[in-house]
Coordinates of C-alpha atoms in Angstrom, one line a residue:
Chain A
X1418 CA 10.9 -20.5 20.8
X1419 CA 7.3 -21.5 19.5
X1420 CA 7.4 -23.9 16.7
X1421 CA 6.1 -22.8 12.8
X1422 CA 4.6 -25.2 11.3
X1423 CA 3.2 -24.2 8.3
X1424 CA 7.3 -22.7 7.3
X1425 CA 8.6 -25.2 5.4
X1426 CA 12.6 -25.1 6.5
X1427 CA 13.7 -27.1 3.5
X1428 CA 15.1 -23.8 1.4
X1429 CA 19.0 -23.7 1.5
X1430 CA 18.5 -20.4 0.1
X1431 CA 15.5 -18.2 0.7
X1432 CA 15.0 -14.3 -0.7
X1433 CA 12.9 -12.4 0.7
X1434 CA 11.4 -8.9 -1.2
X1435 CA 9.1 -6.4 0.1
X1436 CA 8.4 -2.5 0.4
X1437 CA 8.8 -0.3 2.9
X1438 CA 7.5 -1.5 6.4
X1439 CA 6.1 -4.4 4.1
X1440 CA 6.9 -7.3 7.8
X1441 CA 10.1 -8.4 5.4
X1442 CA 12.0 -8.6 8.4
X1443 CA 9.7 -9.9 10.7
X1444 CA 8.9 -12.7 8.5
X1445 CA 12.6 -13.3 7.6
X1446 CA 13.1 -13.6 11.1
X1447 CA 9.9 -16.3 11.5
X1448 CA 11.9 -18.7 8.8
X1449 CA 15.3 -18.5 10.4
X1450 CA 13.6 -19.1 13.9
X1451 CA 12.0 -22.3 12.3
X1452 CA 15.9 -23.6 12.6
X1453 CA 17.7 -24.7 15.8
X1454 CA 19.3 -21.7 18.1
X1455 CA 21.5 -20.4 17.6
X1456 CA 21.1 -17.9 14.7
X1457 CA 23.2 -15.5 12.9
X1458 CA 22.1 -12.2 12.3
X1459 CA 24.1 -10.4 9.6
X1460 CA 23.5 -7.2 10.1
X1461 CA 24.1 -4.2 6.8
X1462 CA 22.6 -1.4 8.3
X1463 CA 25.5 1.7 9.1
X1464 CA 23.8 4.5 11.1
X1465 CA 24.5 7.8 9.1
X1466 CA 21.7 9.5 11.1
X1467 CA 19.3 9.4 14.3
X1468 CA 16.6 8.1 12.1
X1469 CA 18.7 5.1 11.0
X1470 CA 20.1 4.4 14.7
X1471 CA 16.2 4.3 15.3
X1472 CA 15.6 2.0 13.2
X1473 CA 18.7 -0.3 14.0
X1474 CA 18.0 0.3 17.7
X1475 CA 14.7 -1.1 16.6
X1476 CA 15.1 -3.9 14.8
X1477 CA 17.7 -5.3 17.7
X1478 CA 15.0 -5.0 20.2
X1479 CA 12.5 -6.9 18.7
X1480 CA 14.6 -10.0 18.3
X1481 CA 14.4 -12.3 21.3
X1482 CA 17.2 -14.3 22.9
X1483 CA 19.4 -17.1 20.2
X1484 CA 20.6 -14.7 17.7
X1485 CA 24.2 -13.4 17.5
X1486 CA 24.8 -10.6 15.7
X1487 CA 27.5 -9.7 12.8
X1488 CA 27.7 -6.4 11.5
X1489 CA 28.8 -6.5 7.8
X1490 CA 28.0 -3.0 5.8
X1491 CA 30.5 -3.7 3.5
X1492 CA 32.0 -7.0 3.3
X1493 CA 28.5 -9.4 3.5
X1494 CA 30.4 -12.5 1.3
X1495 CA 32.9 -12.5 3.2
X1496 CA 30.6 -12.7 6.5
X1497 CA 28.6 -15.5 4.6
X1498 CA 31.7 -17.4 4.4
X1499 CA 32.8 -17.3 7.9
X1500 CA 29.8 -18.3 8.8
X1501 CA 29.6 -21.8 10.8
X1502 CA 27.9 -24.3 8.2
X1503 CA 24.8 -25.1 8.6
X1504 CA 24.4 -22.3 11.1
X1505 CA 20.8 -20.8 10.0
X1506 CA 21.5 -17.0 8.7
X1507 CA 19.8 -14.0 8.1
X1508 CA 21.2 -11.0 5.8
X1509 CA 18.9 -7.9 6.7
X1510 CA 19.1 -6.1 4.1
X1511 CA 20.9 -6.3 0.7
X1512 CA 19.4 -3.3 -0.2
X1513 CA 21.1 -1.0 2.8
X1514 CA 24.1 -3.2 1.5
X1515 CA 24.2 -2.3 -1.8
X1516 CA 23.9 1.6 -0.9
X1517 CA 26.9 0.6 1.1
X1518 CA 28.7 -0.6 -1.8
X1519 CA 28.1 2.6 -4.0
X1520 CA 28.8 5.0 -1.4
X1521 CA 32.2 4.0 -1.2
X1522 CA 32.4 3.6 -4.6
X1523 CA 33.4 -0.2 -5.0
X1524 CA 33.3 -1.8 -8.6
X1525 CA 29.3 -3.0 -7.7
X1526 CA 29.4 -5.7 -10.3
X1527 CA 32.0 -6.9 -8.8
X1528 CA 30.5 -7.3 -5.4
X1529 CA 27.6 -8.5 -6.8
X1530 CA 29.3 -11.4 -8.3
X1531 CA 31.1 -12.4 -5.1
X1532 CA 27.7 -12.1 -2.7
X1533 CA 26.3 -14.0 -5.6
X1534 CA 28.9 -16.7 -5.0
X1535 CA 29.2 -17.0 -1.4
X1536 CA 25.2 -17.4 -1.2
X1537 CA 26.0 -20.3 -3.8
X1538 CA 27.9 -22.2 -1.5
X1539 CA 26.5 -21.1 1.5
X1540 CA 25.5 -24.7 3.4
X1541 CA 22.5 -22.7 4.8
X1542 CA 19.6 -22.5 5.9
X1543 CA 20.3 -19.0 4.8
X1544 CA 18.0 -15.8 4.6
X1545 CA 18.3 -12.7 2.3
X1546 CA 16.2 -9.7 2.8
X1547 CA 16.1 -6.8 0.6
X1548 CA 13.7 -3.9 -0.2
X1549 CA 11.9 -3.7 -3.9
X1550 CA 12.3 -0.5 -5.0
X1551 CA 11.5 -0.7 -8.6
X1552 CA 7.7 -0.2 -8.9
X1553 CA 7.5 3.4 -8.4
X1554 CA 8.0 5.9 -10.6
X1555 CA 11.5 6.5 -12.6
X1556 CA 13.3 8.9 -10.2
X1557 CA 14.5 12.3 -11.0
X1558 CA 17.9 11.8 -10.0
X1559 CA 20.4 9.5 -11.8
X1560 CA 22.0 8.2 -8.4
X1561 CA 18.7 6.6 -7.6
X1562 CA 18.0 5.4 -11.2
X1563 CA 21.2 3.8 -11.2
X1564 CA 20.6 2.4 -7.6
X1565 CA 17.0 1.0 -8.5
X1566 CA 19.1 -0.8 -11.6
X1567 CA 21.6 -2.4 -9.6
X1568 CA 19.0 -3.8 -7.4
X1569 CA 17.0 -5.1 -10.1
X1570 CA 19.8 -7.0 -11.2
X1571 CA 21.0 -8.4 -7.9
X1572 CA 17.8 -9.6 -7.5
X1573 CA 17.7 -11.2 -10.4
X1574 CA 20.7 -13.2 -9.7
X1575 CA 20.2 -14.2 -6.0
X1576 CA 16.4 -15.5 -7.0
X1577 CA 17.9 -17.8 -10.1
X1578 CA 20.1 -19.1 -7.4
X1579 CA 17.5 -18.9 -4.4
X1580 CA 14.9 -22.4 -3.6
X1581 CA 12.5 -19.7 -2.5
X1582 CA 11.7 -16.5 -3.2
X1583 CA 8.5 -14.3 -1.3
X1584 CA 6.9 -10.9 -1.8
X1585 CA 5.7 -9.8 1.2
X1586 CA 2.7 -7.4 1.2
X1587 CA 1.3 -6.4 4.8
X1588 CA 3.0 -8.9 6.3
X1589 CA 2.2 -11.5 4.1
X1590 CA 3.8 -13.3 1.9
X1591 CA 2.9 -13.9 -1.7
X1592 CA 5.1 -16.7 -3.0
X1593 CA 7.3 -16.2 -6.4
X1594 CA 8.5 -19.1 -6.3
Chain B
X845 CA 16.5 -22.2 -30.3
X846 CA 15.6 -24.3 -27.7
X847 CA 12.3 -25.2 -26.4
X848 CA 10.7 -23.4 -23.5
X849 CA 8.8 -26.8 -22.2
X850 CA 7.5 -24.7 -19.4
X851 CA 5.9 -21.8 -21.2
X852 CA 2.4 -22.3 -22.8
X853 CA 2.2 -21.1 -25.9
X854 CA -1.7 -20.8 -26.3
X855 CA -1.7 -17.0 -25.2
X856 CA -3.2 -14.7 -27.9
X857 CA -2.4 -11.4 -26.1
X858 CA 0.3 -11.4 -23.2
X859 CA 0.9 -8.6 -21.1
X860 CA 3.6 -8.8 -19.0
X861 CA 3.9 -6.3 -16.1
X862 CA 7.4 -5.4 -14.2
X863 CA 9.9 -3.1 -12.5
X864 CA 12.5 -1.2 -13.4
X865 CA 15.2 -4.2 -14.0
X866 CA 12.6 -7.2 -13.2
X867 CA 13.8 -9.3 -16.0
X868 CA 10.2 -8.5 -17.7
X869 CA 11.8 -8.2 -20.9
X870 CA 13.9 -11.0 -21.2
X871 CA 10.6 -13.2 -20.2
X872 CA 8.5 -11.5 -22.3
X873 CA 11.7 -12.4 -25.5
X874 CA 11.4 -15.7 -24.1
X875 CA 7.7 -16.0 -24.3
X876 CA 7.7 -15.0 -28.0
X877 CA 10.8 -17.3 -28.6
X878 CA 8.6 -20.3 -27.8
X879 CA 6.7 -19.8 -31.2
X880 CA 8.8 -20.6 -34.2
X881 CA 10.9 -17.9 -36.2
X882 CA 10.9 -15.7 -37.2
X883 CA 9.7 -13.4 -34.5
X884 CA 9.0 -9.6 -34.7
X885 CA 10.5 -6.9 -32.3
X886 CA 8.1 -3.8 -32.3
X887 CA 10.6 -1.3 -30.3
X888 CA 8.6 1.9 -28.3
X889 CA 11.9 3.7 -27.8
X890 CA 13.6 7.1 -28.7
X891 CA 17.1 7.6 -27.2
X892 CA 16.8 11.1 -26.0
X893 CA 20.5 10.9 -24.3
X894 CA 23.3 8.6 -23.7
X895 CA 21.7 6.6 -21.2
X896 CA 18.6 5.3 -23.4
X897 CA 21.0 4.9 -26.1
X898 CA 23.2 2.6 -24.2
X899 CA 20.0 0.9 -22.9
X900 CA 18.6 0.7 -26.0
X901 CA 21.9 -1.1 -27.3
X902 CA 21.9 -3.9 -24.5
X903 CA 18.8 -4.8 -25.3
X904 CA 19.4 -5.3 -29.2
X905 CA 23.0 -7.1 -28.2
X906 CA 21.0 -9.6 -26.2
X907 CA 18.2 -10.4 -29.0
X908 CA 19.4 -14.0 -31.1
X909 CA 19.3 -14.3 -34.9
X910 CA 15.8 -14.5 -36.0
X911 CA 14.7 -11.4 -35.0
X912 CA 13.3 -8.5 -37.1
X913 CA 13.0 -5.0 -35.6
X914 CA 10.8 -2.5 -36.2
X915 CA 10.6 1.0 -34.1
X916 CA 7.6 2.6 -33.6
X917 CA 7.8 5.6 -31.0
X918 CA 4.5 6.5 -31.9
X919 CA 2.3 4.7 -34.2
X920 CA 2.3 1.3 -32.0
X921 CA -1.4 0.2 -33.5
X922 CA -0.2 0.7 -36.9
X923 CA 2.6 -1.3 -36.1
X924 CA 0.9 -3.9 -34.9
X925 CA -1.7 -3.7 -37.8
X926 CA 0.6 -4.3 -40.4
X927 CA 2.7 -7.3 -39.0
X928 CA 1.4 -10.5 -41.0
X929 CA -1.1 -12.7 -39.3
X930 CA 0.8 -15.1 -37.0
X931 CA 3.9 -13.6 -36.6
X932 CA 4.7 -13.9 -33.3
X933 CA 5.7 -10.3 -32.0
X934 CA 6.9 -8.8 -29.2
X935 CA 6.1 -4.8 -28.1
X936 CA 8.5 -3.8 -25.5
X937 CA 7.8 -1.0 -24.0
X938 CA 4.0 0.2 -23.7
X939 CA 5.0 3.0 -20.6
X940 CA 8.0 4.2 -23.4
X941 CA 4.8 4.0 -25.6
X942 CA 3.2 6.7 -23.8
X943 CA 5.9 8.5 -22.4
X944 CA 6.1 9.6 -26.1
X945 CA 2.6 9.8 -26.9
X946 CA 2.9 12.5 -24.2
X947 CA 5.7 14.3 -24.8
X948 CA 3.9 14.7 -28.2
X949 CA 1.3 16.3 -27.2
X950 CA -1.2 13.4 -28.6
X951 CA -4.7 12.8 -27.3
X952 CA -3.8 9.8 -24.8
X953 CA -7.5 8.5 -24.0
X954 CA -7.6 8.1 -28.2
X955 CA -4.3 6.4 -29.0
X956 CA -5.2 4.2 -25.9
X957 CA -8.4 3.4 -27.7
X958 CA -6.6 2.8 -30.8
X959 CA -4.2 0.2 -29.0
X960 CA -6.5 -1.1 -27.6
X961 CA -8.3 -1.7 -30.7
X962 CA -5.1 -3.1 -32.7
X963 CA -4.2 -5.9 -29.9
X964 CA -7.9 -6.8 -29.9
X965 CA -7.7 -7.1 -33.4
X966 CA -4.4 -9.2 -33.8
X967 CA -4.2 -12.5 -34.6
X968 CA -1.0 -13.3 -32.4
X969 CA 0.5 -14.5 -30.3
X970 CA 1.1 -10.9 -29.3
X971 CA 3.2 -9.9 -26.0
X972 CA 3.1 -6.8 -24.8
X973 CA 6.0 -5.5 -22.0
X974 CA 4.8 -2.1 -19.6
X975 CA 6.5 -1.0 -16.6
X976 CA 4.1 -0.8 -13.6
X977 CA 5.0 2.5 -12.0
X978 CA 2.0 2.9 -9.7
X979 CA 3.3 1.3 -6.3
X980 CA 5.4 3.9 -4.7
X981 CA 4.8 7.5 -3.0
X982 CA 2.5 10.0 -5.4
X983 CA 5.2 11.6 -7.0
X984 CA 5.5 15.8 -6.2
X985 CA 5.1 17.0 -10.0
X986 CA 1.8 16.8 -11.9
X987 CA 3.2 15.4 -15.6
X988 CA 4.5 12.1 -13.0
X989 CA 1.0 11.9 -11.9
X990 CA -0.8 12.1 -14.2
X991 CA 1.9 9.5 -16.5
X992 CA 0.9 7.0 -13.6
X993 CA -2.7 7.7 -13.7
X994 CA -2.9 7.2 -17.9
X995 CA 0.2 3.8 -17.4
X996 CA -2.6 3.0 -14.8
X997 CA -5.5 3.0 -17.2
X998 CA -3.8 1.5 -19.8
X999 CA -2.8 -1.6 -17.7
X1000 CA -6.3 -2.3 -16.4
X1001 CA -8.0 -2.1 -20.6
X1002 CA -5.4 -4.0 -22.2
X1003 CA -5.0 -6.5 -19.0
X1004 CA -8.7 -7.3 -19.4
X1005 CA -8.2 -8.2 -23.0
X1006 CA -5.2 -10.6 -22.3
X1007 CA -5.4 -14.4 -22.2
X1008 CA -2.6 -13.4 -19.8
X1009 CA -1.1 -11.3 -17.6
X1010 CA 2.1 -12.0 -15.7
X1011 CA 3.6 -9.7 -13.0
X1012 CA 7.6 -10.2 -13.4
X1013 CA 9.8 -10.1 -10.0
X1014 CA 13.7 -10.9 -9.6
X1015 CA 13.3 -12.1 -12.6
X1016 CA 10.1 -14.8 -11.8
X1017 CA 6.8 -14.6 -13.0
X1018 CA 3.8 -14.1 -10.9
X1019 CA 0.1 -15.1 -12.7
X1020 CA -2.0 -12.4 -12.5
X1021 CA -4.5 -13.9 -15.0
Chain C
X573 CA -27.4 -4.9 -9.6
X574 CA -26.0 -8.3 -11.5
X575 CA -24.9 -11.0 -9.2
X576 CA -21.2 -12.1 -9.3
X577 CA -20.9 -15.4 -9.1
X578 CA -17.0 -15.7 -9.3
X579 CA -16.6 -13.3 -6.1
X580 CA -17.2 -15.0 -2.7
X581 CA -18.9 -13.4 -0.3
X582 CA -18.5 -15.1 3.1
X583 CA -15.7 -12.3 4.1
X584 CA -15.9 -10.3 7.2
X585 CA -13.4 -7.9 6.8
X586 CA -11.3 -7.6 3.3
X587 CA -8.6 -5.5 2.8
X588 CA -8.2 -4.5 -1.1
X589 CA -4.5 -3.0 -1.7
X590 CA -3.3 -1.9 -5.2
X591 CA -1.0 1.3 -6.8
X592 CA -2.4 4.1 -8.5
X593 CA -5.1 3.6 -10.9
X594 CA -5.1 -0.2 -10.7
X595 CA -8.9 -0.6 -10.5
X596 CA -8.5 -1.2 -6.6
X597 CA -12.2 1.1 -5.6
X598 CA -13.8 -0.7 -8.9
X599 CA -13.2 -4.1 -7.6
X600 CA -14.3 -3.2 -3.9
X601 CA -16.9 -1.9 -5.2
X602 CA -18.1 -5.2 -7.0
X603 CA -17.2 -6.8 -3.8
X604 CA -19.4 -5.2 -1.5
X605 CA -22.5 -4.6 -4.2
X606 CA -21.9 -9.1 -4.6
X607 CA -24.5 -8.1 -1.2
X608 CA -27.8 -7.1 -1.0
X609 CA -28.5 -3.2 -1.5
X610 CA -27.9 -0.2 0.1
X611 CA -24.8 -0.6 0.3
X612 CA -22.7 2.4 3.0
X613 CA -19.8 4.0 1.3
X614 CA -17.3 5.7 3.7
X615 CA -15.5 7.9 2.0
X616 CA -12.4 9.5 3.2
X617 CA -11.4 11.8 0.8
X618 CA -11.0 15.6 1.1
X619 CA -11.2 18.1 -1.6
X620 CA -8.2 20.7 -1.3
X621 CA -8.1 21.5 -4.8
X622 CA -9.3 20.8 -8.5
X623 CA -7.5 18.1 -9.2
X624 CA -9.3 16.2 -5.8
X625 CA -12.3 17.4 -6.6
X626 CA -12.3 16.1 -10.2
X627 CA -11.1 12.8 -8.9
X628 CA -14.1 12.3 -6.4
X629 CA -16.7 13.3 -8.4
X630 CA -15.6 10.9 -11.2
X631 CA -15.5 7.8 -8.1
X632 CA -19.1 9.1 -7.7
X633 CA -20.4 9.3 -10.8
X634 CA -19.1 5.6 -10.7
X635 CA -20.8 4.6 -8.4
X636 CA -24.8 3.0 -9.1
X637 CA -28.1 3.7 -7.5
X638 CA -28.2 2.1 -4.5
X639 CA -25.3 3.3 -2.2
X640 CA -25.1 5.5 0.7
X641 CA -22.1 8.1 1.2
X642 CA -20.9 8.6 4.4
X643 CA -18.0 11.2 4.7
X644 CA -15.4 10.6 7.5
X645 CA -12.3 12.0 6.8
X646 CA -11.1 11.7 10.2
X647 CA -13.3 10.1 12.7
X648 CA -13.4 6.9 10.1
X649 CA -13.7 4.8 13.7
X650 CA -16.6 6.2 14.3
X651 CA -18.3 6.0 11.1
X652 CA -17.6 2.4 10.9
X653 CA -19.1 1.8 14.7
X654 CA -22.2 4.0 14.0
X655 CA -23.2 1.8 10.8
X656 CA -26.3 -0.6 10.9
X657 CA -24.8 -3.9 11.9
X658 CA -25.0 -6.3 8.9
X659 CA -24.6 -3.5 6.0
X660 CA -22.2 -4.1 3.6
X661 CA -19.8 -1.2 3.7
X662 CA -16.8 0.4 1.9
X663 CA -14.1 2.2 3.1
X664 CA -12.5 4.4 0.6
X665 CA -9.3 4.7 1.4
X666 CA -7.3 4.4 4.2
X667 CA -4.3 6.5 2.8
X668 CA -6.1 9.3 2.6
X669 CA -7.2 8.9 6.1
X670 CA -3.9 8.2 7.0
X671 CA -3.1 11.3 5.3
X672 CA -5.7 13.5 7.0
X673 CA -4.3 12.2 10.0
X674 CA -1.5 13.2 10.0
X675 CA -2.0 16.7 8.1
X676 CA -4.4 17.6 11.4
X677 CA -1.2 16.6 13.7
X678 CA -3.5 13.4 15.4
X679 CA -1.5 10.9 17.4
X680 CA -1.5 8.4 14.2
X681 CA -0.6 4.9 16.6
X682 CA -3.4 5.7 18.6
X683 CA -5.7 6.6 15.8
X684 CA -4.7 3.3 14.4
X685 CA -5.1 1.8 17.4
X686 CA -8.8 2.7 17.3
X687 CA -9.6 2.1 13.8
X688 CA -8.3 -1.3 13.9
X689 CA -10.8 -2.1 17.2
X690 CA -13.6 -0.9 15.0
X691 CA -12.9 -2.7 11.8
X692 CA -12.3 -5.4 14.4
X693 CA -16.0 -4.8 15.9
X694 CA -17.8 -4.6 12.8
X695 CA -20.4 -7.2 12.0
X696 CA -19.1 -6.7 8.3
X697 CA -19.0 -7.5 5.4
X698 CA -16.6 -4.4 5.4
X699 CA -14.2 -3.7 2.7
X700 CA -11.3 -1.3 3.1
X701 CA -9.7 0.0 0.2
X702 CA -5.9 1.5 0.1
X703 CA -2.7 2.3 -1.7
X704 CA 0.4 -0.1 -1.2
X705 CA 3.3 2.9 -1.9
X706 CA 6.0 1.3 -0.1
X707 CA 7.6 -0.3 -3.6
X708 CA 9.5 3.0 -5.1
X709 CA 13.0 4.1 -4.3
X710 CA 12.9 5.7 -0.8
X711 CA 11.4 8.8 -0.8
X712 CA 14.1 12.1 -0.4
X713 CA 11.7 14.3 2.3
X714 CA 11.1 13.3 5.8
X715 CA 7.2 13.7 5.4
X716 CA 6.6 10.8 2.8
X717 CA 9.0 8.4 4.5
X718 CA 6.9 8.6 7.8
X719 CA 3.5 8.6 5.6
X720 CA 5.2 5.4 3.8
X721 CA 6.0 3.6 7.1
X722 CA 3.0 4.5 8.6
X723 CA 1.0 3.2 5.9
X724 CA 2.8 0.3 5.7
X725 CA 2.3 -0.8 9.8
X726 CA -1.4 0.3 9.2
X727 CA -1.3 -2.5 6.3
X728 CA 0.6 -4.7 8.2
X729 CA -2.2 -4.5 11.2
X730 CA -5.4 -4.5 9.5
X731 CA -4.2 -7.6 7.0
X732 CA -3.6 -9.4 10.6
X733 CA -7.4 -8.8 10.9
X734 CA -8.7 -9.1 7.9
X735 CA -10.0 -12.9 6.5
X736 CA -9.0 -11.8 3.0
X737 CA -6.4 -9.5 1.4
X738 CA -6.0 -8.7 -2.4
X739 CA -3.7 -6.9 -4.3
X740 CA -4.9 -5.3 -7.4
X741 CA -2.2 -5.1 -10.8
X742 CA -3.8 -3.7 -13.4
X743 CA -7.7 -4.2 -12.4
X744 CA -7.4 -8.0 -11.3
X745 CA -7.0 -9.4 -8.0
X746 CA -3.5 -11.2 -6.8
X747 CA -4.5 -13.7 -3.4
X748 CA -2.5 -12.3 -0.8
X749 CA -4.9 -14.0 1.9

């Protein structure tokens, strides 16, 4: 593992944002990787569909030997807790999470306020990736208008908590704070 | 109220840009609330339905004493025109602005101009609040279009008579100008 | 042509990304015409109906004595190889290359593949306009998620390459690189 030295890996608690195929994950990845081996990769995704097993498939290719992998679609606090401390984390994504969450039709408030909490007392280094979604157009149907709010407001309350938080556009990251 | 040590106050004419659920109003209240009382609330929107309604109520629950609200759907420069010199006001929403103007059948490229004209002309500190819709996938219907296309224009004239423009995400502000 | 003093212009290759109607092709354009005259415009766009058409006869009414239009709505790798070296060009835009590609069935990695090379190759200054759409709510048909993930490697590739990348909100430029 190459060293990065111009990633600061002081953040206890980093969020990451970006669009679609924005490098979120890539560069997530760079920041956890600036830690000792061996990582944890907490893994949202559920494959509904061949496209999402793609992507999955994907994603697990591309990361090179030192990261264990967690699979947590539905219960992410609780796999931020279990969590070794000081172990350096990545959660990719909260977005795929969150459709998690409403799809089987859990109190989302509710969840939101325990991931909001575990990532409080996380030791870290810890990583959070998730998608902005809320710069396009309103959508036409009420599912995804309701989807784009909760994100909104999750992502409101992991960056108060968060020492860092990027946009990353082509790859790059703009810093938010 | 406290003091907002961290938010200049110079600013004659704010525009602050965000996502659905970016926090860009509640920056945008805090901006204003670093002037002294009492501070004016010029609100763009007409509940339609149930869910603008109960929007519209979250957002007056949250306002502290020492705000004075005033609606104006459509007539936003005169609004703006007959505050009193000084009065430190806020305008929250400009794309509920001209989601109105539209579904009104007005001339858009004249009651831009006339908005245009009214900010230009206020004393302030003025803040104005607009969703930026513009950074997804062209939308399939042509009213979507061409709302993006007149939010769009609207941004860049009113954005190059700010003293500031601040791009709101999760919550944080990023300086645009 | 006025000189701009605030825009540097010791970039080889700049990639200018912005939503819909955010000024993006306006502030390439003052980018590129910051060098001596003629200045080559590559343009990209196809007219398939009214609407089009309108659009890129407005972009060319824009556009001051002085530049040179060059249409490549496919071959864009080769217009940018076949230009004098040294001339200060504009490429406007790579998402509606992108979607030409893809609407002629071309192999779009290895059409990416080549058009990187040749921005790559070019003497510059070249500056390449395009839409960042990968900040909406997912897209519901098949099409526009590939054209969105597309899009966003393409981004992702040519910001590798490129020694400065802006984002445009609302006609003014956010550093990106």
């Amino acid at each position: 593992m190459t060293s990065h030295p111009d990633i600061p890996t002081s953040a206890r608690l980093t969020l990451v944002l970006g669009g679609a195929r924005s490098g979120k994950s890539r560069h997530a990845e760079a920041l956890v990787q600036a830690h000792p081996a061996p990582w944890l990769y907490i893994a949202t995704a559920q494959a509904f569909d061949d496209e999402m097993r793609a992507r999955i498939a994907l994603h697990r290719e591309r990361r090179p030997e030192g990261w264990i992998t967690v699979d947590a679609p539905l219960d992410l606090a609780g796999a931020i807790r279990k969590a070794e401390p000081g172990r350096p984390m990545l959660v990719d994504c909260l977005t795929l999470w969150l459709t998690n969450v409403m799809l089987a039709e859990r109190d989302v408030p509710a969840a939101v306020n325990e991931l909001e909490e575990a990532c409080a007392a996380a030791a870290g280094p810890l990583v959070l990736v998730s998608n902005e979604v809320g710069l396009g157009i309103v959508p036409d149907n009420a599912l995804a208008r309701r989807f784009r709010d909760h994100a909104g407001i999750l992502h409101q309350r992991l960056a108060a908590r968060a020492d860092r938080v990027l946009l990353i556009v082509a790859g790059l990251p703009l810093t938010v704070k």
